[in-house]
Amino acid sequence: MTGFVRYLTHPQVNIDPAIPVPSWGLSEIGRARTEAVAATRQLARTTQIISSGERKAIETAEIIAAKLKLEVEVREAMHENDRSATGFLMPDEFQAVADQFFAQPQISVRGWERAVDAQLRIVREVEHVLARNQPGDVLFVGHGGVGTLLYCHCSGVAIDRTHDQPGAGGYYFAFSREDRRVQHSWRLLEDL
């Protein structure tokens, strides 16, 4: 089955330390970016939209799906790497721990899910969906951490943060369905 597969990270969110991170929703900027892209016909060949169960990913997927008149399939196991052991971290501390997460993929850094485990999980979820061999393009909507782990897998490179999306969200990469080969690295949501 031919087709294009895209993995999109949700754009900007409303950060609220009092709310669990998986429950954060899109900010006005994140919503506006998604709506602007959904208004184009760039994703017209998309026949499946698969989302993480986190609110910010679902909101992103629903905006796009509404324009394409598609249903969103939510796959809970597509969630971001499990960071519940630390909860919310201030930006500088978060970045330092994320650096360790990618640099030591076999180790649970401060109780976070190991990068190797998160990578196996996201690859398993993607492969489950693609095994259906349905026609058309597929859009996965998720998160930067597991998206980077998927990118590394599809690129055939070791887990490394140098392959992370360049900004804070709202990026995508694409790969072919046939051989899972990366067609291009991270691009802005607006370039869909």
PDB file of C-alpha atoms in Angstrom, residues 10-147:
ATOM      1  CA  HIS A  10       1.009  19.536  18.814  1.00  0.00           C
ATOM      2  CA  PRO A  11       1.789  23.276  18.742  1.00  0.00           C
ATOM      3  CA  GLN A  12       1.891  25.696  21.701  1.00  0.00           C
ATOM      4  CA  VAL A  13      -0.079  24.877  24.845  1.00  0.00           C
ATOM      5  CA  ASN A  14      -1.408  26.641  27.931  1.00  0.00           C
ATOM      6  CA  ILE A  15       1.175  25.785  30.578  1.00  0.00           C
ATOM      7  CA  ASP A  16      -0.332  25.457  34.034  1.00  0.00           C
ATOM      8  CA  PRO A  17       1.762  23.820  36.794  1.00  0.00           C
ATOM      9  CA  ALA A  18      -1.466  23.152  38.752  1.00  0.00           C
ATOM     10  CA  ILE A  19      -2.805  20.864  35.995  1.00  0.00           C
ATOM     11  CA  PRO A  20      -1.230  17.520  35.028  1.00  0.00           C
ATOM     12  CA  VAL A  21       0.766  17.954  31.810  1.00  0.00           C
ATOM     13  CA  PRO A  22      -1.319  15.413  29.801  1.00  0.00           C
ATOM     14  CA  SER A  23      -4.385  17.599  30.492  1.00  0.00           C
ATOM     15  CA  TRP A  24      -2.918  20.815  29.094  1.00  0.00           C
ATOM     16  CA  GLY A  25      -4.816  22.216  26.120  1.00  0.00           C
ATOM     17  CA  LEU A  26      -3.746  24.269  23.147  1.00  0.00           C
ATOM     18  CA  SER A  27      -3.032  27.957  23.654  1.00  0.00           C
ATOM     19  CA  GLU A  28      -4.631  30.572  21.415  1.00  0.00           C
ATOM     20  CA  ILE A  29      -1.463  30.604  19.310  1.00  0.00           C
ATOM     21  CA  GLY A  30      -1.399  26.808  19.031  1.00  0.00           C
ATOM     22  CA  ARG A  31      -5.062  26.693  18.083  1.00  0.00           C
ATOM     23  CA  ALA A  32      -4.666  29.492  15.498  1.00  0.00           C
ATOM     24  CA  ARG A  33      -1.669  27.762  13.897  1.00  0.00           C
ATOM     25  CA  THR A  34      -3.592  24.506  13.616  1.00  0.00           C
ATOM     26  CA  GLU A  35      -6.722  26.184  12.252  1.00  0.00           C
ATOM     27  CA  ALA A  36      -4.678  28.020   9.611  1.00  0.00           C
ATOM     28  CA  VAL A  37      -3.173  24.767   8.351  1.00  0.00           C
ATOM     29  CA  ALA A  38      -6.492  22.935   8.504  1.00  0.00           C
ATOM     30  CA  ALA A  39      -7.989  25.626   6.256  1.00  0.00           C
ATOM     31  CA  THR A  40      -5.568  24.679   3.462  1.00  0.00           C
ATOM     32  CA  ARG A  41      -5.991  21.582   1.320  1.00  0.00           C
ATOM     33  CA  GLN A  42      -2.468  20.295   1.971  1.00  0.00           C
ATOM     34  CA  LEU A  43      -3.740  17.230   3.834  1.00  0.00           C
ATOM     35  CA  ALA A  44      -6.519  16.380   1.366  1.00  0.00           C
ATOM     36  CA  ARG A  45      -5.138  12.865   0.729  1.00  0.00           C
ATOM     37  CA  THR A  46      -5.245  12.060   4.447  1.00  0.00           C
ATOM     38  CA  THR A  47      -7.707   9.279   5.240  1.00  0.00           C
ATOM     39  CA  GLN A  48      -6.701   8.481   8.833  1.00  0.00           C
ATOM     40  CA  ILE A  49      -5.917  10.782  11.751  1.00  0.00           C
ATOM     41  CA  ILE A  50      -4.482   9.032  14.789  1.00  0.00           C
ATOM     42  CA  SER A  51      -3.923  10.948  18.031  1.00  0.00           C
ATOM     43  CA  SER A  52      -2.297  10.481  21.379  1.00  0.00           C
ATOM     44  CA  GLY A  53      -4.805  10.525  24.227  1.00  0.00           C
ATOM     45  CA  GLU A  54      -3.361  13.729  25.686  1.00  0.00           C
ATOM     46  CA  ARG A  55      -5.664  16.734  25.437  1.00  0.00           C
ATOM     47  CA  LYS A  56      -3.304  18.961  23.423  1.00  0.00           C
ATOM     48  CA  ALA A  57      -2.821  16.271  20.766  1.00  0.00           C
ATOM     49  CA  ILE A  58      -6.535  15.477  20.584  1.00  0.00           C
ATOM     50  CA  GLU A  59      -7.389  19.164  20.167  1.00  0.00           C
ATOM     51  CA  THR A  60      -4.846  19.473  17.340  1.00  0.00           C
ATOM     52  CA  ALA A  61      -6.148  16.331  15.627  1.00  0.00           C
ATOM     53  CA  GLU A  62      -9.810  17.355  15.988  1.00  0.00           C
ATOM     54  CA  ILE A  63      -9.254  20.739  14.335  1.00  0.00           C
ATOM     55  CA  ILE A  64      -7.670  19.080  11.299  1.00  0.00           C
ATOM     56  CA  ALA A  65     -10.155  16.187  11.230  1.00  0.00           C
ATOM     57  CA  ALA A  66     -13.137  18.553  11.252  1.00  0.00           C
ATOM     58  CA  LYS A  67     -11.925  20.225   8.065  1.00  0.00           C
ATOM     59  CA  LEU A  68     -11.272  16.870   6.395  1.00  0.00           C
ATOM     60  CA  LYS A  69     -14.549  15.383   7.656  1.00  0.00           C
ATOM     61  CA  LEU A  70     -12.678  12.509   9.300  1.00  0.00           C
ATOM     62  CA  GLU A  71     -12.918  10.860  12.694  1.00  0.00           C
ATOM     63  CA  VAL A  72      -9.977  10.952  15.089  1.00  0.00           C
ATOM     64  CA  GLU A  73      -8.750   7.630  16.386  1.00  0.00           C
ATOM     65  CA  VAL A  74      -7.274   8.034  19.858  1.00  0.00           C
ATOM     66  CA  ARG A  75      -4.525   5.620  20.844  1.00  0.00           C
ATOM     67  CA  GLU A  76      -3.692   6.066  24.507  1.00  0.00           C
ATOM     68  CA  ALA A  77      -0.284   4.389  24.177  1.00  0.00           C
ATOM     69  CA  MET A  78       0.915   7.167  21.849  1.00  0.00           C
ATOM     70  CA  HIS A  79       1.336   9.462  24.868  1.00  0.00           C
ATOM     71  CA  GLU A  80       4.477  11.459  25.521  1.00  0.00           C
ATOM     72  CA  ASN A  81       7.267   9.814  27.473  1.00  0.00           C
ATOM     73  CA  ASP A  82       5.999   9.224  31.012  1.00  0.00           C
ATOM     74  CA  ARG A  83       7.382  12.009  33.197  1.00  0.00           C
ATOM     75  CA  SER A  84       4.884  11.676  36.031  1.00  0.00           C
ATOM     76  CA  ALA A  85       7.658  10.852  38.513  1.00  0.00           C
ATOM     77  CA  THR A  86       8.755  14.488  38.474  1.00  0.00           C
ATOM     78  CA  GLY A  87       5.553  16.230  37.405  1.00  0.00           C
ATOM     79  CA  PHE A  88       5.913  19.778  36.121  1.00  0.00           C
ATOM     80  CA  LEU A  89       9.488  21.062  35.980  1.00  0.00           C
ATOM     81  CA  MET A  90      10.555  24.643  35.389  1.00  0.00           C
ATOM     82  CA  PRO A  91      11.852  25.112  31.803  1.00  0.00           C
ATOM     83  CA  ASP A  92      15.597  25.063  32.561  1.00  0.00           C
ATOM     84  CA  GLU A  93      15.312  21.998  34.776  1.00  0.00           C
ATOM     85  CA  PHE A  94      13.033  20.273  32.259  1.00  0.00           C
ATOM     86  CA  GLN A  95      15.539  20.835  29.441  1.00  0.00           C
ATOM     87  CA  ALA A  96      18.386  19.440  31.559  1.00  0.00           C
ATOM     88  CA  VAL A  97      16.417  16.293  32.410  1.00  0.00           C
ATOM     89  CA  ALA A  98      15.284  15.909  28.781  1.00  0.00           C
ATOM     90  CA  ASP A  99      18.944  16.108  27.710  1.00  0.00           C
ATOM     91  CA  GLN A 100      19.713  13.233  30.099  1.00  0.00           C
ATOM     92  CA  PHE A 101      16.681  11.262  28.862  1.00  0.00           C
ATOM     93  CA  PHE A 102      18.024  11.288  25.310  1.00  0.00           C
ATOM     94  CA  ALA A 103      21.706  10.929  26.274  1.00  0.00           C
ATOM     95  CA  GLN A 104      21.078   7.856  28.458  1.00  0.00           C
ATOM     96  CA  PRO A 105      18.244   6.007  26.718  1.00  0.00           C
ATOM     97  CA  GLN A 106      18.757   2.779  28.712  1.00  0.00           C
ATOM     98  CA  ILE A 107      18.357   4.559  32.074  1.00  0.00           C
ATOM     99  CA  SER A 108      15.316   5.946  33.854  1.00  0.00           C
ATOM    100  CA  VAL A 109      16.332   9.532  34.549  1.00  0.00           C
ATOM    101  CA  ARG A 110      14.662  10.772  37.751  1.00  0.00           C
ATOM    102  CA  GLY A 111      11.965   8.129  37.397  1.00  0.00           C
ATOM    103  CA  TRP A 112      10.996   9.047  33.828  1.00  0.00           C
ATOM    104  CA  GLU A 113      10.124   6.287  31.376  1.00  0.00           C
ATOM    105  CA  ARG A 114      13.302   5.088  29.681  1.00  0.00           C
ATOM    106  CA  ALA A 115      13.799   6.408  26.137  1.00  0.00           C
ATOM    107  CA  VAL A 116      14.236   2.862  24.774  1.00  0.00           C
ATOM    108  CA  ASP A 117      10.878   1.852  26.255  1.00  0.00           C
ATOM    109  CA  ALA A 118       9.097   4.951  24.959  1.00  0.00           C
ATOM    110  CA  GLN A 119      10.583   4.314  21.515  1.00  0.00           C
ATOM    111  CA  LEU A 120       9.370   0.700  21.458  1.00  0.00           C
ATOM    112  CA  ARG A 121       5.915   1.882  22.523  1.00  0.00           C
ATOM    113  CA  ILE A 122       5.520   4.579  19.841  1.00  0.00           C
ATOM    114  CA  VAL A 123       6.911   2.336  17.095  1.00  0.00           C
ATOM    115  CA  ARG A 124       4.498  -0.447  18.136  1.00  0.00           C
ATOM    116  CA  GLU A 125       1.540   1.958  17.953  1.00  0.00           C
ATOM    117  CA  VAL A 126       2.523   3.298  14.529  1.00  0.00           C
ATOM    118  CA  GLU A 127       3.122  -0.192  13.155  1.00  0.00           C
ATOM    119  CA  HIS A 128      -0.252  -1.381  14.462  1.00  0.00           C
ATOM    120  CA  VAL A 129      -2.036   1.375  12.526  1.00  0.00           C
ATOM    121  CA  LEU A 130       0.008   0.980   9.337  1.00  0.00           C
ATOM    122  CA  ALA A 131      -0.517  -2.811   9.304  1.00  0.00           C
ATOM    123  CA  ARG A 132      -4.161  -2.158   8.363  1.00  0.00           C
ATOM    124  CA  ASN A 133      -2.996  -1.134   4.870  1.00  0.00           C
ATOM    125  CA  GLN A 134      -5.830   1.326   4.363  1.00  0.00           C
ATOM    126  CA  PRO A 135      -5.537   3.599   1.317  1.00  0.00           C
ATOM    127  CA  GLY A 136      -4.544   7.253   1.615  1.00  0.00           C
ATOM    128  CA  ASP A 137      -2.146   9.217   3.769  1.00  0.00           C
ATOM    129  CA  VAL A 138      -1.937   8.841   7.535  1.00  0.00           C
ATOM    130  CA  LEU A 139      -1.477  11.682  10.018  1.00  0.00           C
ATOM    131  CA  PHE A 140      -0.266  10.836  13.524  1.00  0.00           C
ATOM    132  CA  VAL A 141      -0.627  13.669  16.052  1.00  0.00           C
ATOM    133  CA  GLY A 142       1.509  13.477  19.140  1.00  0.00           C
ATOM    134  CA  HIS A 143       4.452  14.879  21.018  1.00  0.00           C
ATOM    135  CA  GLY A 144       8.034  16.006  20.570  1.00  0.00           C
ATOM    136  CA  GLY A 145       9.777  13.441  22.763  1.00  0.00           C
ATOM    137  CA  VAL A 146       8.216  10.282  21.352  1.00  0.00           C
ATOM    138  CA  GLY A 147       8.120  11.892  17.916  1.00  0.00           C
TER     139      GLY A 147
END
